[in-house]
Structure formats: structure tokens, C-alpha cells
Coordinates of C-alpha atoms in Angstrom, one line a residue:
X1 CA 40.2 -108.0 -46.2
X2 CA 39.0 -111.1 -44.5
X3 CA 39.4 -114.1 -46.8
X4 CA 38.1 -118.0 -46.6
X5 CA 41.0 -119.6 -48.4
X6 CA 44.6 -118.5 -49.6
X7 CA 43.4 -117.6 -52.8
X8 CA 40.7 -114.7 -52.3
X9 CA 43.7 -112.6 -50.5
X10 CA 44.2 -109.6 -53.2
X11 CA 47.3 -108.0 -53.7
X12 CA 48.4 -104.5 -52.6
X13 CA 49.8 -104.0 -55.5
X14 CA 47.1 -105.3 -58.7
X15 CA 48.3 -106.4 -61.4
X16 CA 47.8 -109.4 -63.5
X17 CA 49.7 -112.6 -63.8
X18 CA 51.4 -113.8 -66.8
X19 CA 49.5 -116.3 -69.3
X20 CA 51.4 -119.6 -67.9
X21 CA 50.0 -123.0 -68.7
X22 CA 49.0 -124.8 -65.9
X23 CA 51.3 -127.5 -67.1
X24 CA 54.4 -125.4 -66.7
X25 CA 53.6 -124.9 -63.3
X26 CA 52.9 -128.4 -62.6
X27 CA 56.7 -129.2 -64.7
X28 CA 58.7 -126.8 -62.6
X29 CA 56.6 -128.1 -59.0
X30 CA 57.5 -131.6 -59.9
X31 CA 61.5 -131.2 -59.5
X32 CA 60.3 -131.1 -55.9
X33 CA 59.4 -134.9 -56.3
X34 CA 62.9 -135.4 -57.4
X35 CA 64.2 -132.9 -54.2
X36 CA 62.0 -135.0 -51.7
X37 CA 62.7 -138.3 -53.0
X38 CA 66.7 -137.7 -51.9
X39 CA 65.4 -135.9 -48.4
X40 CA 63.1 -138.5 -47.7
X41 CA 65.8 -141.2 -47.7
X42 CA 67.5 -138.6 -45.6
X43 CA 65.1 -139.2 -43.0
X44 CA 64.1 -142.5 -43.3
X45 CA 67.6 -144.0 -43.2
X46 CA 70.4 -141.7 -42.4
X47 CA 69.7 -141.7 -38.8
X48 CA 70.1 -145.5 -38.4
X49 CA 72.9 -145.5 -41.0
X50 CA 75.2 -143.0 -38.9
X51 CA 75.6 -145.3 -36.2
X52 CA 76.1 -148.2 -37.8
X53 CA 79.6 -146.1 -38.9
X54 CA 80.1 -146.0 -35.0
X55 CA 78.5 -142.7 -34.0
X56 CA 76.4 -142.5 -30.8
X57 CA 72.9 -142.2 -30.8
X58 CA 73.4 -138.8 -28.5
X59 CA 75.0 -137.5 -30.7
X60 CA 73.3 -138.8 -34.1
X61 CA 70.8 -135.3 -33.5
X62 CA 74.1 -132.8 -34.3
X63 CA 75.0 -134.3 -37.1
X64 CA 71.6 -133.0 -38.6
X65 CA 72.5 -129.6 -37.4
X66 CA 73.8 -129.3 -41.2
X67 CA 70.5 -128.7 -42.5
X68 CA 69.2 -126.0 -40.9
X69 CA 72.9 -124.2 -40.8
X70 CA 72.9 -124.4 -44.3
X71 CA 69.0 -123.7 -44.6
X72 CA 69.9 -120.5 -42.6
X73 CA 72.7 -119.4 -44.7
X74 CA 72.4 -120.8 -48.3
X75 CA 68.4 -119.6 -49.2
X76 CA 68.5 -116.2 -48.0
X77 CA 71.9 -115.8 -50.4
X78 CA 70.8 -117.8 -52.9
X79 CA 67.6 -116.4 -53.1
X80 CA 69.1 -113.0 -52.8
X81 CA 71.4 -113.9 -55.9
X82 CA 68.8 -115.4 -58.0
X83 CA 66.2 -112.4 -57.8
X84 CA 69.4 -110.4 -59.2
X85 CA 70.6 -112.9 -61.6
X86 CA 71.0 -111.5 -65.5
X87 CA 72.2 -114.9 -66.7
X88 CA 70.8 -115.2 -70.2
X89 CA 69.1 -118.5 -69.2
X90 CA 66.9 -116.5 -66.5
X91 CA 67.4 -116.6 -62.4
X92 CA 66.4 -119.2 -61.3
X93 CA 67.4 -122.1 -63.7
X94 CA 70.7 -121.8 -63.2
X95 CA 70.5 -122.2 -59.4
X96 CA 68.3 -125.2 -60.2
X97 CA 70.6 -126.9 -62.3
X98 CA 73.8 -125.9 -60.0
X99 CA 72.3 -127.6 -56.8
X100 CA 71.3 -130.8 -58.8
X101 CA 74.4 -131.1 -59.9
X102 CA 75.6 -130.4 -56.6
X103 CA 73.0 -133.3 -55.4
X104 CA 75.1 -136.0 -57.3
X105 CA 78.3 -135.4 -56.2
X106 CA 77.3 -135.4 -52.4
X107 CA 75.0 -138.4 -53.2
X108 CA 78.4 -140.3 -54.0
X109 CA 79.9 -139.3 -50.8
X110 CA 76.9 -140.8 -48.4
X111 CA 76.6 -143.6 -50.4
X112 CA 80.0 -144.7 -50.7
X113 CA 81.4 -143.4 -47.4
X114 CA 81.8 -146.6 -46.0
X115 CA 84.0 -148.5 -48.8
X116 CA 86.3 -145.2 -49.4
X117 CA 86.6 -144.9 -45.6
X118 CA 87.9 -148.7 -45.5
X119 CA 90.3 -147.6 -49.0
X120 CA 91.7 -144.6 -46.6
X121 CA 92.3 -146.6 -43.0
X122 CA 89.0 -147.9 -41.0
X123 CA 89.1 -150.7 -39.3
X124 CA 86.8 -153.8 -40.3
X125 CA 87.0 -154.6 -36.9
X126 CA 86.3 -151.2 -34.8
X127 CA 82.8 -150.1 -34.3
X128 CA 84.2 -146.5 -35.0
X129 CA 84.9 -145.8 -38.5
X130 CA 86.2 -142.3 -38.3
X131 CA 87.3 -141.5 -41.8
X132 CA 84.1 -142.9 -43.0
X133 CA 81.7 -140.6 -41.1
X134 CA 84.1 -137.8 -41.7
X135 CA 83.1 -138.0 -45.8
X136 CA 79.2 -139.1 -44.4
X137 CA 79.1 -135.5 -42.7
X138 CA 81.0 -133.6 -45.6
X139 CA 78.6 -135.5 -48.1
X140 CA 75.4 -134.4 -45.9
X141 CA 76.3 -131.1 -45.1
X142 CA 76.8 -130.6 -49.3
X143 CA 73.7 -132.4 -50.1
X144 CA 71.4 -130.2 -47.3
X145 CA 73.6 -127.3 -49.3
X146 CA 72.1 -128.5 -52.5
X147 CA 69.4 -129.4 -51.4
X148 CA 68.4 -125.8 -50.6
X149 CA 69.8 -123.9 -53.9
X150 CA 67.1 -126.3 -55.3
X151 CA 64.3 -125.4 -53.2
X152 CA 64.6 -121.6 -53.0
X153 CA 64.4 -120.6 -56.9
X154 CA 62.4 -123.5 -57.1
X155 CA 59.5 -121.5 -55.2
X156 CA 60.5 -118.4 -56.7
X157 CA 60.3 -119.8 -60.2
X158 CA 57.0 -120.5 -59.2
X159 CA 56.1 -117.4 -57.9
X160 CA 58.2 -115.2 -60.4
X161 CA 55.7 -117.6 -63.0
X162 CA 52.6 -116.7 -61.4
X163 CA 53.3 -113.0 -61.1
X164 CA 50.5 -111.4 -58.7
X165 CA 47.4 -113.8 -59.5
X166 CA 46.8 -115.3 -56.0
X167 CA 45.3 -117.8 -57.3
X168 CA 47.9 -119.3 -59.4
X169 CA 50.8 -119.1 -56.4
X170 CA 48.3 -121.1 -54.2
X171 CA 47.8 -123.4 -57.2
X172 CA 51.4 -123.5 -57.8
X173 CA 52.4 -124.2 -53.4
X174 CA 50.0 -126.9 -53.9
X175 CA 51.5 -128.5 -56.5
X176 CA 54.5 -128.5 -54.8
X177 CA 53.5 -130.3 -51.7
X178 CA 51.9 -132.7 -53.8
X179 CA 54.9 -133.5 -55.8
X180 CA 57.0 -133.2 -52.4
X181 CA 54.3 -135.8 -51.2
X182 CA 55.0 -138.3 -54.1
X183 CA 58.9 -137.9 -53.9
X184 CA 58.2 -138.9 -50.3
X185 CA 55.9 -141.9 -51.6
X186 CA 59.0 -143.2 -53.8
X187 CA 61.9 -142.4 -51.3
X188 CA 60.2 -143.6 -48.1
X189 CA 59.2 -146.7 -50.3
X190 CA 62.8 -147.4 -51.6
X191 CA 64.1 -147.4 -48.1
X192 CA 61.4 -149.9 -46.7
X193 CA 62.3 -152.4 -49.3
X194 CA 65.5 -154.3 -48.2
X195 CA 66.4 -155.9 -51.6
X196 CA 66.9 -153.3 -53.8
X197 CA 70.6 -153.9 -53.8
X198 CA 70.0 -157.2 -55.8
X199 CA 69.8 -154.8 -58.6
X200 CA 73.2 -153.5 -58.2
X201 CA 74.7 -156.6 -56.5
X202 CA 78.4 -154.9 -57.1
X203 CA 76.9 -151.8 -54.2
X204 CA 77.5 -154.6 -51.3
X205 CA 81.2 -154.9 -49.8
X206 CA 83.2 -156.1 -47.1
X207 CA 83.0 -152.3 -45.7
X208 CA 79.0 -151.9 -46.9
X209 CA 76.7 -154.7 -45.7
X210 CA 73.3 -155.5 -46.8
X211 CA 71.9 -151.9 -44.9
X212 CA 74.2 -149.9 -47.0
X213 CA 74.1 -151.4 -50.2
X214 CA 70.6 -150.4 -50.2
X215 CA 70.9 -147.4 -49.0
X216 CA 73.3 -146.4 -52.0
X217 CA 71.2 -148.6 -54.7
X218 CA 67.8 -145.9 -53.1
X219 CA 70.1 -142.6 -53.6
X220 CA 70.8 -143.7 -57.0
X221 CA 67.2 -143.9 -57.8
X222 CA 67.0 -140.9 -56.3
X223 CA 69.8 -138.8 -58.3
X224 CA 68.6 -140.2 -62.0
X225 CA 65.2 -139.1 -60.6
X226 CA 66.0 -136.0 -59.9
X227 CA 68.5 -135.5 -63.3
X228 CA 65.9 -136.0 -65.2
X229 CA 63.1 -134.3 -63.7
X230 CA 65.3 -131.3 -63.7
X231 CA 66.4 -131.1 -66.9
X232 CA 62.7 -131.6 -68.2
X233 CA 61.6 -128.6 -66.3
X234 CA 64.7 -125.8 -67.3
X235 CA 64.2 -127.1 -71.1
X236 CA 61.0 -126.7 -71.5
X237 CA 59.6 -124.0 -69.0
X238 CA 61.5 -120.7 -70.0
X239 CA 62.3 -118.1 -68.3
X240 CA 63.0 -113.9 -69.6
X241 CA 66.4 -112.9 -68.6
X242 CA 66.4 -109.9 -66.7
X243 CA 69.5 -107.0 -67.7
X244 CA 71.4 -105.2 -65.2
X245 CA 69.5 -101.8 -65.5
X246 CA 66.5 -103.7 -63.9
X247 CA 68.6 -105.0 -61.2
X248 CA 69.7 -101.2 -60.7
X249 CA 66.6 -100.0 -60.8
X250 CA 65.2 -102.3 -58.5
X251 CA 64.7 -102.2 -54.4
X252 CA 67.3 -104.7 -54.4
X253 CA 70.6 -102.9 -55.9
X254 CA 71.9 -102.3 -52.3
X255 CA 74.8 -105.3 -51.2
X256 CA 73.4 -108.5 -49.7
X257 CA 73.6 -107.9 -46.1
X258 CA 72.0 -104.4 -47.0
X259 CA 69.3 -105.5 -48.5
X260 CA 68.6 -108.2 -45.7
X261 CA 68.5 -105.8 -43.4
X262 CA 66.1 -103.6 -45.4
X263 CA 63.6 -106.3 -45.8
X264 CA 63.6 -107.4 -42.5
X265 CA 62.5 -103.6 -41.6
X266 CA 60.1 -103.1 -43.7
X267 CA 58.3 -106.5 -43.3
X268 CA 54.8 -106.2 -43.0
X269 CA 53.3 -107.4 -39.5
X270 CA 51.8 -110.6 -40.9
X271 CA 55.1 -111.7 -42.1
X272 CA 56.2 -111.3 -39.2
X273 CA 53.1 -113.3 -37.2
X274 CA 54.1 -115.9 -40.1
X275 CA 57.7 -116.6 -39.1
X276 CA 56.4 -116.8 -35.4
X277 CA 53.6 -119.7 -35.6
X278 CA 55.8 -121.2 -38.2
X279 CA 59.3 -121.3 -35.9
X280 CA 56.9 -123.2 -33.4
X281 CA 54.9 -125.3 -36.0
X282 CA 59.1 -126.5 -37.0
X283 CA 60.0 -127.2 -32.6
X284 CA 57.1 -129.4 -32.8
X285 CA 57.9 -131.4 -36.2
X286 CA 61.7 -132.0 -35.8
X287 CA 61.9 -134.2 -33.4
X288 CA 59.7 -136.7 -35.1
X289 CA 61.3 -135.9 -38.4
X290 CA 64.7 -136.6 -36.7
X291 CA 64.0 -139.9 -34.9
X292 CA 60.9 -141.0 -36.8
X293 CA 62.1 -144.5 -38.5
X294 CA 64.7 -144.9 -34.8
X295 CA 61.5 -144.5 -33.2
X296 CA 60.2 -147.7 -34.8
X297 CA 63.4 -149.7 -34.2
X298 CA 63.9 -148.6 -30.8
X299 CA 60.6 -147.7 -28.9
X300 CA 58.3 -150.1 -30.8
X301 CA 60.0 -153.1 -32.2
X302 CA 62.4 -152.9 -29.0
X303 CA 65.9 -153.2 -31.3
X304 CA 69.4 -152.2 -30.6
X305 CA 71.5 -151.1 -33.3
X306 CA 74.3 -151.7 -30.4
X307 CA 73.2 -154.6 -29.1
X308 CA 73.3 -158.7 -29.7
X309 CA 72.7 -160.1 -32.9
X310 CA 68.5 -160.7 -32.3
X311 CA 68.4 -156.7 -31.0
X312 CA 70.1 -155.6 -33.8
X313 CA 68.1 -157.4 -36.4
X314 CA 64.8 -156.4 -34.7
X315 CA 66.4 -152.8 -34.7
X316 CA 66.5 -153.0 -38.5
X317 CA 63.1 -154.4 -38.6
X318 CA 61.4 -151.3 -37.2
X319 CA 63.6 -149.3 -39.3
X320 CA 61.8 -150.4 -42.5
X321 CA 58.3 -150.6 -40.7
X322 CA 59.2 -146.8 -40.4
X323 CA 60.0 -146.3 -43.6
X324 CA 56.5 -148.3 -44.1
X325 CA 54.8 -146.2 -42.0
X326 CA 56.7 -142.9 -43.6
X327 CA 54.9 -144.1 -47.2
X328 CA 51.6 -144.1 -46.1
X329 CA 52.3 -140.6 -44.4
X330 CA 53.2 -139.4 -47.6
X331 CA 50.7 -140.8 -49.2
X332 CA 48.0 -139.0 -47.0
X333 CA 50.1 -135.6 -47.5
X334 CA 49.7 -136.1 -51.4
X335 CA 45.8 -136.5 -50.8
X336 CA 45.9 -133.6 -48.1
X337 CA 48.3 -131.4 -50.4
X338 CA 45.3 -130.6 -52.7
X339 CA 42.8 -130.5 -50.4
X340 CA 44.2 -127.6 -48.4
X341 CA 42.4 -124.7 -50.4
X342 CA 38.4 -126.8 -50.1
X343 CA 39.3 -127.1 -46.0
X344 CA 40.1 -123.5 -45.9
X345 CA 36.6 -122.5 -47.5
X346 CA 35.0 -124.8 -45.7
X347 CA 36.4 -123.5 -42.3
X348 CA 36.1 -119.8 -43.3
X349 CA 39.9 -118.8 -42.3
X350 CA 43.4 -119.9 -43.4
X351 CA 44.3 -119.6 -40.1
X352 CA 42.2 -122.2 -38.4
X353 CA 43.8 -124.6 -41.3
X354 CA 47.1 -123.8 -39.9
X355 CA 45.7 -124.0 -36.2
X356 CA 44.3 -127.6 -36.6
X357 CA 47.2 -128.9 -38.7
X358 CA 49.0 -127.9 -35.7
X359 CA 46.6 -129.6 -32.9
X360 CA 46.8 -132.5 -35.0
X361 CA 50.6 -132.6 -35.1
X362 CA 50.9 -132.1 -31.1
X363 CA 48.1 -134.8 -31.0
X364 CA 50.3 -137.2 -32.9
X365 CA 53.2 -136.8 -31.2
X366 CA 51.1 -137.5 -27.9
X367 CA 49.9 -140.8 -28.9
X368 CA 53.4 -141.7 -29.9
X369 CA 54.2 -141.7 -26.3
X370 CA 51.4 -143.7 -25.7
X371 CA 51.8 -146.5 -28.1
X372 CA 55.4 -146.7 -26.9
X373 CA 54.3 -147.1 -23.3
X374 CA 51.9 -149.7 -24.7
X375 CA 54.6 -151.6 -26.9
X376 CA 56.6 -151.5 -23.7
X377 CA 54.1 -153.1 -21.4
X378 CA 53.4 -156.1 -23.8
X379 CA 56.9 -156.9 -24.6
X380 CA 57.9 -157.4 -21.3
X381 CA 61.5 -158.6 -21.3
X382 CA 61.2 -160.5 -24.5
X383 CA 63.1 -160.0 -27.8
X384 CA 60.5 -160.0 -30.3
X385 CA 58.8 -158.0 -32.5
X386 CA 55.3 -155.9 -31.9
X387 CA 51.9 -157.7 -32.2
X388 CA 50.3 -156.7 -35.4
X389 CA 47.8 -154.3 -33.5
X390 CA 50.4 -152.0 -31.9
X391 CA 52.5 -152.0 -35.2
X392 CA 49.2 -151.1 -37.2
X393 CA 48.7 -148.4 -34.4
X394 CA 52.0 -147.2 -34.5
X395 CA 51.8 -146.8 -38.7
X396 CA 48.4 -145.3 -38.4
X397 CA 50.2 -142.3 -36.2
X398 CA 52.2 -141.7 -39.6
X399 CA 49.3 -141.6 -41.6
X400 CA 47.5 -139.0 -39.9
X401 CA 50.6 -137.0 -39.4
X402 CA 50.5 -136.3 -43.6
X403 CA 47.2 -134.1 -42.7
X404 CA 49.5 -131.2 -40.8
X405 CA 52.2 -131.9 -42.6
X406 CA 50.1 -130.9 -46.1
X407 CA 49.5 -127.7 -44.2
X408 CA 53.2 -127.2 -43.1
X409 CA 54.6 -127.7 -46.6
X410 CA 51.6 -125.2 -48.2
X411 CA 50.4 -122.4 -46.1
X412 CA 53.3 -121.0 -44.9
X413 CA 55.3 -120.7 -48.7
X414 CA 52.0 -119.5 -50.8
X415 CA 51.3 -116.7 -48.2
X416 CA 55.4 -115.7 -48.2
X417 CA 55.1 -115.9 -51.9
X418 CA 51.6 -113.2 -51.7
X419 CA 53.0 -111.0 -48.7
X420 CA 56.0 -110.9 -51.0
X421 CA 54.4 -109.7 -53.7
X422 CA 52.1 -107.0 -52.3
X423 CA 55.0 -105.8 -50.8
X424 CA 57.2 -105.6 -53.8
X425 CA 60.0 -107.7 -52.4
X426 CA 61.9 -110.1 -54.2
X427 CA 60.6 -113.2 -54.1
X428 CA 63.7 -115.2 -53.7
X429 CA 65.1 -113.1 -50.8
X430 CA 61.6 -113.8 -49.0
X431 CA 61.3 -117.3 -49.3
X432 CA 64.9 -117.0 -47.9
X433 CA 64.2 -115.6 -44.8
X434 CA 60.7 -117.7 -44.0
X435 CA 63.2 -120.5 -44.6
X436 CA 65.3 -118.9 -41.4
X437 CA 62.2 -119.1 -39.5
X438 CA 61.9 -122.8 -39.9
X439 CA 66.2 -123.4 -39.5
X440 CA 66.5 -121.2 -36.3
X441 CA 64.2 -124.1 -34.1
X442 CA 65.8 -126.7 -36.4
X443 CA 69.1 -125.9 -34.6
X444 CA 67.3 -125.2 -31.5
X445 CA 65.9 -128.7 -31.2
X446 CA 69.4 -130.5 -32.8
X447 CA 70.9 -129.0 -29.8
X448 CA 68.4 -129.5 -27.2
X449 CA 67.0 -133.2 -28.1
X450 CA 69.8 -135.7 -27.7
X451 CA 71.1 -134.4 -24.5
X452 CA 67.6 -134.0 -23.2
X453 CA 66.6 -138.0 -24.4
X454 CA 70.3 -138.9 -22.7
X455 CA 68.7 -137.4 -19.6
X456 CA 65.4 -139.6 -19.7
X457 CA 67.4 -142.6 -20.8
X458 CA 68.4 -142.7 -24.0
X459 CA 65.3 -143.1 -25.8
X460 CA 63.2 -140.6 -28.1
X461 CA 60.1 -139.7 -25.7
X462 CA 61.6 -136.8 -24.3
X463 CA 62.1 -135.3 -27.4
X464 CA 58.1 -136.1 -28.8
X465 CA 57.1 -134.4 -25.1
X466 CA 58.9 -131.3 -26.3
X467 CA 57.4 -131.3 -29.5
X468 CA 53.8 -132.0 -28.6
X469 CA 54.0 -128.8 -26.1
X470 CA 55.6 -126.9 -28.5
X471 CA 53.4 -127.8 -30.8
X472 CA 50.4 -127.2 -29.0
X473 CA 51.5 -123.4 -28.4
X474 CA 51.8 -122.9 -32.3
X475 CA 48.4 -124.3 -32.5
X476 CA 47.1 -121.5 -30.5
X477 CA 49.1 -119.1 -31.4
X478 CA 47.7 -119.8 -35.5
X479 CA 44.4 -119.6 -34.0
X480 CA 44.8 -116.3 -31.2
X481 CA 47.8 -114.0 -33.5
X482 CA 47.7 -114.8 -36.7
X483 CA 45.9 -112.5 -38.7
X484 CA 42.4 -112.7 -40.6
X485 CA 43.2 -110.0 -43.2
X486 CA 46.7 -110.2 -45.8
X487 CA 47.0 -106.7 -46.5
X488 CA 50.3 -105.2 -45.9
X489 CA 49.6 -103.6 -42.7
X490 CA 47.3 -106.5 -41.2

């Protein structure tokens, strides 16, 4: 059936949805706010903070290999686990509140991995502070664990909410990247502000400067947000338990590993087209997701978190223009979040949403090559900061990159959530494995981008080439392959 927008696709199956308040929906989307408020600080200032503990810039990129490992493992279980969950407080809630929970304790560990590294043998004086980043990488991989037991039920508690009313699970998606656009907002905001410690004086140490006291005074902020957010949404929004005769009777009482299997057989072709543009929609974003804020304090603002004092400060600088410029990209994604559905009528096909969200992200990762040649050019040999123009240029690059990455964070979920259901699969298990298309080129990229910006010189351009190409061919790909029609065999 051809369709203007996400929400004329019809299921194959009928049916109606359950009588859910919007406002429940809206409550259970808005732990996402909490989710992305922790990530976004995860971008904004992990990067720069792991080599300040002595790790290499080369190898900063592997370190964020965690996320997509665990992406790749921990949502297709958990989500396989929560569809066949007969707790008595439903399947998904208890996920939610087990990876929250899991959220604070690794929380602690980034935070704090400096001062207990110092307590168990780092040097104040080397630049390597082994023990230190050893409880940094524990305490990311646990929180990108966490991170996704929240996400997965999250969506499917969504989904199991809105039953097979397309409407509502496009509704619902867009609530989500809305709320993922205002935990954005808050986290990217937190990390630009370089005072925040002051609150918390006690957070700065001989073994934590200025850097990392606010770092662990923003993941704070973000943990009570996220606490309480959480526990607003599983106390109010209820769920029916399911027994273990309906897990029996279900297409899912075969083991875990069978019933991967069997869903990956009988996905229906658009699925499939769906992983596809979105593992090359994921090459294209990482690198900028990666190296966004380093980008600012190393291409732009010309710093050195290695270097002399003056490069070092100016590194820092950029880092929290970044984080600057990573606000206003959020912002724009909140806006662009709930416009998705009116561009998609207004174009005629969901797909040629997707295809220009795309053009637009290979676009932007163009022009950052070109403001950094720029920013290059007019700092000469100087240490100094960017005129105002280039820096308002660079910033502006953020804010227009919010438009694809509204499209990112919505298209690809709500039509996972409808294939899902017109196929009769469980809705945590599918979200699981659209969540394997987007960890696979996560990897890929970790791999591939600091050895290939070693090779170039040690900068990020290499890495925004690769993205802006790869980008490109997901653009096309949306608009050539991916389908017109939702029905099961489109």
C-alpha cells in the first residue's frame, strides 16, 4: 500500500490498539530524556576525558567499541527476555528499573575513576594512569550495558502500549526522540558549563582537576535525573503481566538462539531493506558522534590536550564550544523530532524523509572538512582561538545536523515497531536486532577510524571523509531500495 507518512501504513494483521492516554505514552518516552542526558555527556566529554587519564588519541576510538559490543549482545537478549517475562510487575518494567539501577553504579565508576585510581597506585606525576582507565573502561562498558536494558523495553513498552494502531507507535517514536532531544539539551548543556563543580566543591581532588570535577558533578545530574524519571514512569504507567501458558503458546517458546534464528528467516523484505540503509545511515554518523566535541578542540580552536600549557587550555576551550554547539543540535532535533510525520506528508514517502536526512548528514560532514581547512588557513601558526565567524560556522554545522538526526532516532524504530507487528513478532526481540544493524558499523568504524586518522596525521578529517561517502550511499540507497509499500511482502 503506498503511504505518505509512517502512520497511514496498515497492519497485516488488524486489530485495534489499547485505550492508552496519550500521557502515558508521553511518561514512559520521557525516561529516554533521563537515558540521553547520561549518553550525551558520553559524547560530549568522555572522549577528551580518556586522554587526560593518559590514553592516546589513536586509540581513544576502541575504547568506544563497548557500545556497540554490548548494543549487539545485550538488546537482542534483553529484548528476547522481556517479550517472555511473566514477572508480576509486567516485561518490561523490570528491565527498566534493573538497567537504571545498573546506570548508577557505573556512573560512580567514570566519575570517580580518577581519585580511586590514585587510592589503588597511579602516579600524580605519570601521564598514564593505568588503574584509573582500567575502572573508566569497566564503568563505560557497564553503563553502554545499562544503557541498552533501558532502551530496548523502553521501545517495546511503547509499542506493547500502542498495540497495532500505527498511529499511536509513530506518535509514541516521536515522543521518544523528542525526549531523547531534550536529555541531549540538558546533558550537552551540563558539559559546556565549566563551573558546575562549584556546587559540589568536595568533587575536585589532587587526582580530579577542574575537567573532572565537572564531569562527575554533570553525571550526577544525570543519575538523579534519570532515578526519578524512571520511577515516575513504572509507578504510574502499568503494565498486565503475562503467565507462562502465553509464553508457551507463543512464536517465541523455542530457546534464545532458536528463536533468533527463526526471526531472522522469516523477516519480511522491508526489514531487511531497513537494517541495510540504516547500517549505512550509522558508518556515516559515528565518526562525528565519536570525535564531535575533539573536533572543536583540535581542528577548530587548534588545542592539544598533549601539548604546552596555552594548547592545552585552548584544547579545553573547543571542548565546551562543542558541547555548545552539541545543545543547539539538540535543540533543532527536539524541533525536528515532531516534525518528522508533517515532512513525510508533505513529501509524499517516508523514504525520501530518510533519503534527505541522509544527504543532509553527508552534507554536514563535508562542510566540516571545509570549515577546518578554513580555521586552518586563518590561524596560521598562532595559538589562539577561532574568529567568531568560523566558530559561529562551525556551531551552525551542529545545528543542522539535529534535522537527520530527528530522522535517524524516528524512522527507523516506529517502522521496526509496525513491521513487527504485522508480522507477529515480539517486539522486544525486533527492536533487538534493528539495534544490531546500527552496532555492526559502530564496530566497523571504531576499528577503522583511529588507525585511518593516524594515517592522515592524527586529526579527525579522515574519519568525516568516510562518513560523508558512506553517508552519501545510504542516502541513495533510502531513495533507490527502500520500499514504498509496508506490507509484509513489500
Amino acid at each position: 500500500m503506498e503511504h505518505g507518512a509512517i502512520v497511514t501504513i496498515t497492519s497485516a494483521s488488524g486489530g485495534d490498539a489499547p485505550d492508552v492516554p496519550v500521557g502515558k505514552l508521553i511518561l514512559v518516552s520521557s525516561i529516554a530524556a533521563g537515558v540521553q542526558f547520561g549518553w550525551a555527556l558520553q559524547l560530549s566529554l568522555l572522549t577528551p576525558y580518556v586522554q587526560t587519564l593518559g590514553v592516546p588519541h589513536v586509540w581513544s576510538s576502541f575504547i568506544w567499541l563497548c557500545g556497540p559490543l554490548s548494543g549487539l549482545l545485550v538488546q537482542p537478549t534483553v529484548g528476547y527476555f522481556s517479550d517472555r517475562c511473566t514477572s508480576k510487575f509486567g516485561r518490561r518494567r523490570p528491565f527498566i528499573v534493573s538497567g537504571a539501577v545498573l546506570v548508577a553504579v557505573a556512573v560512580f565508576l567514570i566519575g570517580f575513576a580518577a581519585d580511586m585510581g590514585r587510592i589503588f597506585g597511579d602516579s600524580a606525576t605519570e601521564k598514564m594512569k593505568p588503574r584509573a582507565v582500567a575502572l573508566f573502561v569497566v564503568g563505560f562498558w557497564m553503563l553502554d550495558v545499562a544503557n541498552n536494558t533501558l532502551q530496548g523495553p523502553c521501545r517495546a513498552f511503547l509499542a506493547d502500549l500502542c498495540g497495532s494502531n500505527h498511529s499511536k507507535i509513530s506518535a509514541s517514536n516521536a515522543f521518544f526522540s523528542f525526549f531523547m532531544a531534550v536529555g541531549n539539551v540538558l546533558g550537552y548543556a551540563a558539559g559546556s558549563y565549566s563551573k558546575l563543580y562549584k556546587i559540589l566543591p568536595f568533587t575536585k581532588t589532587e587526582a580530579c582537576d577542574i575537567y573532572c570535577a565537572n564531569l562527575k558533578m554533570c553525571f550526577i545530574c544525570s543519575i538523579l535525573f534519570l532515578i526519578i524519571l524512571t520511577t515516575i514512569a513504572v509507578t504510574i504507567v502499568k503494565e498486565t503481566p503475562i503467565t507462562q501458558e502465553d509464553v508457551n503458546n507463543g512464536s517465541e517458546s523455542m530457546p534464545f538462539f532458536g528463536q533468533l534464528c527463526s526471526s531472522l528467516k522469516t523477516l519480511p523484505k522491508p526489514m531487511w531493506i531497513l537494517f541495510a540503509v540504516t547500517a549505512l545511515n550509522w558508518i556515516g554518523w559515528f565518526p562525528f558522534t565519536l570525535y564531535d566535541t575533539d573536533w572543536m578542540g583540535r581542528e577548530i580552536y587548534g588545542g592539544n590536550p598533549d601539548g604546552n600549557a596555552a594548547q592545552a587550555k585552548l584544547y579545553d576551550q573547543g571542548v565546551s564550544a562543542g558541547s555548545l554547539g552539541l545543545m543547539v543540535y539538540a535543540v533543532t532535533l527536539g524541533f525536528m523530532s515532531l516534525a518528522i510525520e508533517p515532512m513525510a506528508k508533505c513529501l509524499g514517502h517516508v523514504k525520501r524523509v530518510w533519503g534527505l536526512g541522509n544527504l543532509v548528514l553527508a552534507i554536514c560532514l563535508a562542510m566540516m572538512v571545509v570549515v577546518t581547512k578554513i580555521a586552518d588557513k586563518a590561524r596560521g601558526t598562532a595559538v589562539q582561538p577561532p574568529d567568531s565567524n568560523i566558530k559561529a560556522s562551525a556551531i551552525a554545522i551542529f545545528a543542522v545536523l539535529g534535522i537527520p538526526q530527528a530522522v535517524t532516532y524516528s524512522i527507523p524504530f516506529a517502522l521496526a515497531s509496525i513491521y513487527s507487528s504485522s508480522s507477529g513478532s515480539g517486539q522486544g526481540l525486533s527492536l533487538g536486532l534493528l539495534n544490531v544493524s546500527i552496532c555492526i558499523p559502530q564496530m566497523l568504524v571504531a576499528v577503522v577510524v583511529g588507525p585511518l586518522d593516524a594515517a592522515f596525521g592524527g586529526g579527525n578529517l579522515p574519519g568525516f571523509v568516510l562518513g560523508a561517502i558512506v553517508a552519501a550511499a545510504s542516502a541513495i540507497c533510502a531513495f533507490t531500495i527502500l520500499p514504498s509499500s509496508a506490507g509484509k511482502n513489500a
